[in-house]
Short mmCIF file of C-alpha atoms in Angstrom, two decimals:
data_model
loop_
_atom_site.label_atom_id
_atom_site.label_comp_id
_atom_site.label_asym_id
_atom_site.label_seq_id
_atom_site.Cartn_x
_atom_site.Cartn_y
_atom_site.Cartn_z
CA MET A 1033 147.29 73.48 59.72
CA ASN A 1034 150.09 75.11 61.70
CA LYS A 1035 150.72 73.89 65.18
CA ILE A 1036 149.03 75.89 67.91
CA LYS A 1037 151.78 77.36 70.05
CA SER A 1038 150.24 80.34 71.79
CA LEU A 1039 146.94 81.81 72.85
CA SER A 1040 147.13 84.28 69.97
CA ASP A 1041 147.48 81.31 67.53
CA LEU A 1042 144.43 79.77 69.13
CA LYS A 1043 142.50 83.02 68.97
CA LYS A 1044 143.44 83.50 65.31
CA ILE A 1045 142.37 79.97 64.33
CA ARG A 1046 139.06 80.42 66.05
CA GLU A 1047 138.46 83.72 64.31
CA GLU A 1048 139.42 82.27 60.91
CA GLN A 1049 137.12 79.34 61.33
CA ASN A 1050 134.47 81.61 62.75
CA ARG A 1051 133.96 79.20 65.59
CA SER A 1052 131.57 80.32 68.21
CA ILE A 1053 131.02 78.80 71.57
CA GLU A 1054 127.67 78.06 72.98
CA LEU A 1055 128.15 79.70 76.30
CA ARG A 1056 126.26 78.63 79.33
CA SER A 1057 124.92 81.87 80.60
CA LYS A 1058 125.80 82.73 84.16
CA GLY A 1059 122.14 83.06 84.90
CA GLU A 1060 121.39 79.48 83.90
CA ALA A 1061 120.25 77.87 87.09
CA ALA A 1062 122.32 74.93 88.22
CA GLU A 1063 119.17 72.98 89.05
CA LYS A 1064 118.29 72.85 85.35
CA LEU A 1065 121.57 71.13 84.47
CA VAL A 1066 122.61 67.55 84.99
CA GLN A 1067 125.34 67.81 87.61
CA VAL A 1068 128.07 65.19 87.66
CA LYS A 1069 130.71 65.14 90.40
CA VAL A 1070 133.70 62.86 90.00
CA ALA A 1071 135.56 61.85 93.17
CA MET A 1072 139.16 62.83 92.52
CA ALA A 1073 141.02 62.05 95.73
CA THR A 1074 144.06 59.76 95.75
CA CYS A 1075 141.89 56.62 95.75
CA GLY A 1076 139.85 57.85 92.78
CA ILE A 1077 142.81 59.04 90.72
CA ALA A 1078 144.71 55.79 91.33
CA SER A 1079 141.65 53.85 90.14
CA GLY A 1080 141.24 55.77 86.88
CA ALA A 1081 138.99 58.74 87.78
CA LYS A 1082 140.89 61.00 85.36
CA GLU A 1083 139.94 58.84 82.37
CA THR A 1084 136.35 58.57 83.64
CA MET A 1085 136.07 62.34 84.04
CA GLU A 1086 137.55 63.05 80.59
CA PHE A 1087 135.14 60.52 79.06
CA LEU A 1088 132.17 62.10 80.84
CA MET A 1089 133.08 65.64 79.76
CA ASP A 1090 133.54 64.60 76.12
CA SER A 1091 130.60 62.22 75.87
CA LEU A 1092 128.00 64.39 77.59
CA GLU A 1093 128.79 67.24 75.24
CA LYS A 1094 128.85 65.02 72.13
CA ARG A 1095 125.48 63.54 73.06
CA GLY A 1096 123.92 66.94 73.62
CA VAL A 1097 123.34 66.59 77.35
CA ASN A 1098 123.27 69.94 79.12
CA ALA A 1099 125.53 69.01 82.00
CA VAL A 1100 128.24 70.36 84.20
CA VAL A 1101 131.05 68.05 85.29
CA THR A 1102 133.05 68.96 88.38
CA GLN A 1103 135.38 67.21 90.77
CA THR A 1104 135.00 66.47 94.43
CA GLY A 1105 137.08 64.83 97.14
CA CYS A 1106 136.81 61.35 98.60
CA MET A 1107 133.23 60.31 99.32
CA GLY A 1108 134.41 57.45 101.50
CA TYR A 1109 133.73 54.62 99.04
CA CYS A 1110 137.40 53.96 98.31
CA TYR A 1111 136.72 50.30 97.58
CA ALA A 1112 134.35 51.26 94.75
CA GLU A 1113 136.44 53.91 92.97
CA PRO A 1114 136.08 55.58 90.59
CA THR A 1115 132.84 56.92 92.04
CA ILE A 1116 130.60 59.62 90.59
CA GLU A 1117 127.57 61.47 91.90
CA VAL A 1118 124.89 62.31 89.35
CA THR A 1119 122.15 64.82 90.13
CA MET A 1120 119.35 64.99 87.59
CA PRO A 1121 117.30 68.21 87.58
CA GLY A 1122 114.77 68.09 90.41
CA LYS A 1123 115.98 64.74 91.73
CA GLU A 1124 118.10 63.48 94.60
CA PRO A 1125 121.79 62.80 93.90
CA VAL A 1126 122.70 59.19 93.04
CA VAL A 1127 126.19 57.80 93.63
CA PHE A 1128 127.57 55.14 91.29
CA GLY A 1129 130.64 53.01 92.04
CA ASN A 1130 133.28 51.33 89.89
CA VAL A 1131 132.63 53.78 87.07
CA ASN A 1132 135.11 53.03 84.32
CA THR A 1133 134.51 54.49 80.86
CA GLN A 1134 132.26 51.56 79.91
CA LYS A 1135 130.09 52.07 83.00
CA ALA A 1136 130.08 55.83 82.42
CA ASP A 1137 128.77 55.22 78.91
CA GLU A 1138 125.97 53.05 80.32
CA ILE A 1139 125.09 55.68 82.95
CA ILE A 1140 124.82 58.41 80.30
CA GLU A 1141 122.68 56.34 77.97
CA LYS A 1142 120.42 54.56 80.47
CA TYR A 1143 120.24 56.81 83.55
CA ILE A 1144 120.89 60.33 82.33
CA LYS A 1145 119.24 60.08 78.92
CA GLY A 1146 116.80 57.24 79.54
CA GLY A 1147 115.86 57.79 83.17
CA ALA A 1148 116.32 54.10 84.01
CA LEU A 1149 118.29 52.86 86.99
CA VAL A 1150 121.43 50.88 86.28
CA ASP A 1151 123.62 48.54 88.32
CA GLY A 1152 126.34 50.07 90.42
CA ILE A 1153 124.37 52.50 92.59
CA ILE A 1154 125.79 52.93 96.07
CA PRO A 1155 122.82 53.43 98.42
CA VAL A 1156 122.93 56.63 100.49
CA ASN A 1157 122.84 54.67 103.73
CA TYR A 1158 125.68 52.41 102.64
CA GLU A 1159 128.83 52.14 104.71
CA THR A 1160 131.72 54.43 104.00
CA ILE A 1161 135.23 53.04 104.41
CA GLN A 1162 135.15 54.60 107.90
CA THR A 1163 132.21 52.52 109.09
CA LYS A 1164 132.84 49.37 107.06
CA GLU A 1165 134.21 46.56 109.23
CA MET B 579 149.60 56.19 91.01
CA LYS B 580 151.26 55.24 87.74
CA GLU B 581 152.35 58.61 86.36
CA LEU B 582 154.04 61.71 87.75
CA SER B 583 151.32 64.00 86.43
CA LEU B 584 148.71 62.08 88.47
CA HIS B 585 150.63 63.03 91.62
CA LEU B 586 150.29 66.68 90.60
CA LEU B 587 146.56 66.19 90.02
CA ASP B 588 146.20 64.55 93.43
CA ILE B 589 148.15 67.16 95.42
CA ALA B 590 146.34 69.98 93.57
CA GLU B 591 143.02 68.45 94.61
CA ASN B 592 144.16 68.82 98.25
CA SER B 593 145.01 72.47 97.57
CA LEU B 594 141.57 73.14 96.13
CA THR B 595 139.90 71.36 99.04
CA ALA B 596 141.91 73.69 101.30
CA GLY B 597 140.19 76.65 99.68
CA ALA B 598 142.96 77.71 97.29
CA THR B 599 141.95 80.16 94.58
CA GLU B 600 145.30 79.86 92.83
CA VAL B 601 147.16 76.59 92.37
CA SER B 602 150.43 76.39 90.51
CA LEU B 603 151.69 73.10 89.09
CA GLY B 604 155.42 73.39 88.56
CA LEU B 605 157.87 71.15 86.79
CA ARG B 606 161.57 71.97 86.53
CA LEU B 607 164.17 69.76 84.91
CA THR B 608 167.85 70.58 85.42
CA ASN B 609 170.86 69.80 83.21
CA ALA B 610 171.93 67.23 85.79
CA GLY B 611 168.73 65.24 85.23
CA VAL B 612 167.01 66.29 88.44
CA LEU B 613 163.30 66.84 88.13
CA PHE B 614 161.40 68.99 90.62
CA LEU B 615 157.63 68.69 90.78
CA LYS B 616 156.03 71.45 92.78
CA VAL B 617 152.48 72.29 93.80
CA GLN B 618 152.08 75.74 95.32
CA ASP B 619 148.78 77.15 96.55
CA ASN B 620 147.23 80.04 98.46
CA GLY B 621 144.96 77.78 100.49
CA ARG B 622 144.47 77.73 104.22
CA GLY B 623 147.84 76.10 104.90
CA ILE B 624 148.76 73.35 107.35
CA ASP B 625 149.58 73.89 111.00
CA VAL B 626 152.80 72.57 112.53
CA GLU B 627 151.14 69.61 114.26
CA LYS B 628 149.48 68.34 111.09
CA LEU B 629 152.59 69.06 109.03
CA ARG B 630 154.53 66.74 111.32
CA GLN B 631 152.14 63.90 110.49
CA ILE B 632 151.58 64.58 106.81
CA GLU B 633 153.93 61.83 105.64
CA ASN B 634 152.14 59.28 107.83
CA PRO B 635 149.77 57.27 105.59
CA PHE B 636 147.51 56.58 108.58
CA PHE B 637 146.87 60.26 109.24
CA THR B 638 144.24 62.36 107.51
CA THR B 639 142.07 65.33 108.33
CA ARG B 640 139.19 63.86 106.34
CA THR B 641 136.31 62.24 108.13
CA THR B 642 135.31 59.85 105.32
CA ARG B 643 138.23 57.50 105.85
CA ASN B 644 141.22 56.73 108.06
CA VAL B 645 144.08 57.04 105.63
CA GLY B 646 145.79 59.83 103.72
CA LEU B 647 147.93 58.36 100.98
CA GLY B 648 148.60 61.27 98.60
CA VAL B 649 151.78 62.70 100.13
CA PRO B 650 153.15 59.31 101.33
CA LEU B 651 152.81 57.90 97.79
CA LEU B 652 154.53 60.93 96.28
CA LYS B 653 157.32 60.60 98.87
CA GLN B 654 157.70 56.89 98.17
CA HIS B 655 157.96 57.39 94.42
CA ALA B 656 160.44 60.27 94.81
CA GLU B 657 162.59 58.25 97.21
CA MET B 658 162.54 55.28 94.84
CA THR B 659 164.57 57.43 92.43
CA GLY B 660 166.90 58.75 95.14
CA GLY B 661 164.88 61.93 95.62
CA LYS B 662 162.78 63.37 98.43
CA VAL B 663 159.77 65.50 99.28
CA GLU B 664 159.83 68.87 101.03
CA ILE B 665 156.76 70.65 102.39
CA ARG B 666 156.53 74.24 103.49
CA SER B 667 153.33 75.70 104.78
CA ASN B 668 152.23 78.97 106.21
CA PRO B 669 148.85 78.72 107.94
CA GLY B 670 146.46 81.19 106.39
CA LYS B 671 148.74 81.83 103.43
CA GLY B 672 149.32 78.59 101.57
CA THR B 673 151.39 75.47 101.05
CA GLU B 674 154.25 74.45 98.80
CA ILE B 675 155.08 70.79 98.19
CA THR B 676 158.20 69.97 96.19
CA ALA B 677 159.22 66.48 95.13
CA ARG B 678 162.67 65.78 93.73
CA PHE B 679 163.24 62.92 91.26
CA HIS B 680 166.29 61.67 89.38
CA ILE B 681 165.16 61.05 85.83
CA TRP B 682 167.86 58.56 84.92
CA HIS B 683 166.82 56.23 87.68
CA PRO B 684 165.08 53.16 86.20
CA ASP B 685 162.28 53.38 88.76
CA ILE B 686 161.09 56.84 87.76
CA GLN B 687 157.50 56.90 86.61
CA PRO B 688 156.55 58.29 83.20
CA LEU B 689 155.44 61.91 83.08
CA GLY B 690 152.01 60.98 81.73
CA ASP B 691 149.29 63.27 80.48
CA LEU B 692 150.36 66.58 82.04
CA GLU B 693 148.21 68.70 79.73
CA GLY B 694 145.19 66.50 80.47
CA CYS B 695 145.67 66.91 84.23
CA TRP B 696 145.94 70.71 83.93
CA MET B 697 142.88 70.73 81.69
CA LEU B 698 140.77 68.71 84.15
CA LEU B 699 141.69 70.97 87.05
CA ALA B 700 140.99 74.09 84.99
CA VAL B 701 137.61 72.84 83.75
CA ALA B 702 136.40 71.39 87.03
CA ASN B 703 137.47 74.37 89.16
CA ASN B 704 136.30 77.33 87.15
CA GLU B 705 136.62 79.79 90.03
CA ALA B 706 140.28 78.96 90.64
CA ASN B 707 143.28 80.03 88.60
CA ILE B 708 145.20 76.87 87.68
CA LEU B 709 148.75 77.62 86.54
CA LEU B 710 151.23 75.35 84.83
CA ASN B 711 154.90 76.36 84.91
CA CYS B 712 157.44 74.17 83.14
CA GLU B 713 161.15 74.83 82.83
CA THR B 714 163.86 72.67 81.26
CA PRO B 715 167.32 73.35 79.82
CA GLY B 716 165.45 73.60 76.48
CA GLY B 717 163.25 76.52 77.53
CA SER B 718 160.20 77.35 79.58
CA PHE B 719 156.45 77.39 79.20
CA ARG B 720 153.71 78.89 81.32
CA ILE B 721 149.93 78.93 81.09
CA GLY B 722 147.14 79.93 83.47
CA SER B 723 143.43 79.23 83.26
CA ALA B 724 142.45 82.80 84.23
CA GLU B 725 144.64 84.23 81.47
CA VAL B 726 143.22 81.78 78.90
CA LYS B 727 139.64 82.73 79.76
CA ARG B 728 140.49 86.43 79.69
CA GLU B 729 142.31 86.23 76.32
CA LEU B 730 139.70 84.06 74.64
CA GLU B 731 136.82 85.88 76.29
CA LEU B 732 135.33 82.74 77.78
CA GLU B 733 133.37 82.16 80.97
CA ASP B 734 134.63 78.61 81.35
CA LEU B 735 136.69 76.00 79.50
CA GLN B 736 133.98 73.32 79.17
CA ASP B 737 133.73 73.48 75.37
CA ALA B 738 135.21 70.31 73.82
CA GLU B 739 136.91 72.11 70.92
CA ILE B 740 138.54 74.63 73.26
CA ARG B 741 139.76 71.81 75.47
CA ALA B 742 141.22 69.90 72.52
CA ASP B 743 142.95 73.03 71.18
CA LEU B 744 144.36 73.96 74.57
CA LYS B 745 145.69 70.46 75.12
CA ALA B 746 147.37 70.61 71.70
CA LEU B 747 148.83 74.04 72.57
CA ILE B 748 150.32 72.72 75.80
CA ARG B 749 151.55 69.48 74.23
CA ASN B 750 153.30 71.37 71.41
CA ASN B 751 155.05 73.69 73.86
CA LEU B 752 156.09 70.84 76.16
CA GLU B 753 157.57 68.97 73.20
CA ASP B 754 159.50 72.10 72.21
CA ILE B 755 161.21 72.24 75.59
CA GLY B 756 161.89 68.50 75.64
CA LEU B 757 159.14 67.38 77.95
CA THR B 758 157.58 64.39 76.33
CA ASN B 759 156.47 61.33 78.16
CA ARG B 760 159.21 59.24 76.60
CA LYS B 761 162.10 61.65 77.10
CA ILE B 762 161.50 62.33 80.74
CA ALA B 763 161.15 58.70 81.72
CA TYR B 764 164.30 56.79 81.03
CA LYS B 765 163.44 53.19 80.25
CA LYS B 766 165.82 50.62 78.84
#
């Protein structure tokens, strides 16, 4: 296969292979999707949030989870980065700390797919770095 | 922060937090081996008082913590190679941060996964136009997320195959103009 060098190359390849994309319709309500926010401030990025976010985007799609992955700023848990916030449809958001790719894998399998709680949850009333002594 | 591209990702995150709808990641390499990394946005900008303190690691506008390390780290890494950081901001119009590096300095960080950083920003900020502009003595390359979605008739760039193809497209073009991780970072 020739190297993809331009958007027209990419368009052509997709047409040749007749690849279609399962588009999320604009009307699809966000509350029906699993929403994952990855904290991507300096503390998160320096701790490996980029790898965690790439893993989450790839793995959720591969495992057929209807999810949307976005980024957010610092949530104040700099000592527990990378941190992610997962909101299951109809449930309260849950924040997990120290989420490397291994932990992210566990969160997908056990919490998102299985509905079971896993280690690493940061309680909502927990101290942020601002209040921690 | 272990790679130059992670600095771009970090500064761009600040731009998006500041309400930018267009963020340009720029990289320019001169014949003399000077590398300019630039993040330019149309966000809310920074007023003079805050601009004066932006290089202070113990200053931040956030309320979640007491430190703001993004710009100070970028400055430190630029200065380690004999370079510097310049910031221009126009409140209400946007901000431009430029870091200058000398690529033959042994302390320069590797370029890292530039295409991956652009991809993450483009996927995670679907409403914003994320641009990547690269220029070297070997040529130039430019891509923008709004243009990609328009050309490929997509609503977003979440699809894994699209992401993989776009990363390959960017990687191939960067290699053509001499921007590979190994070439930009001189290591003995």
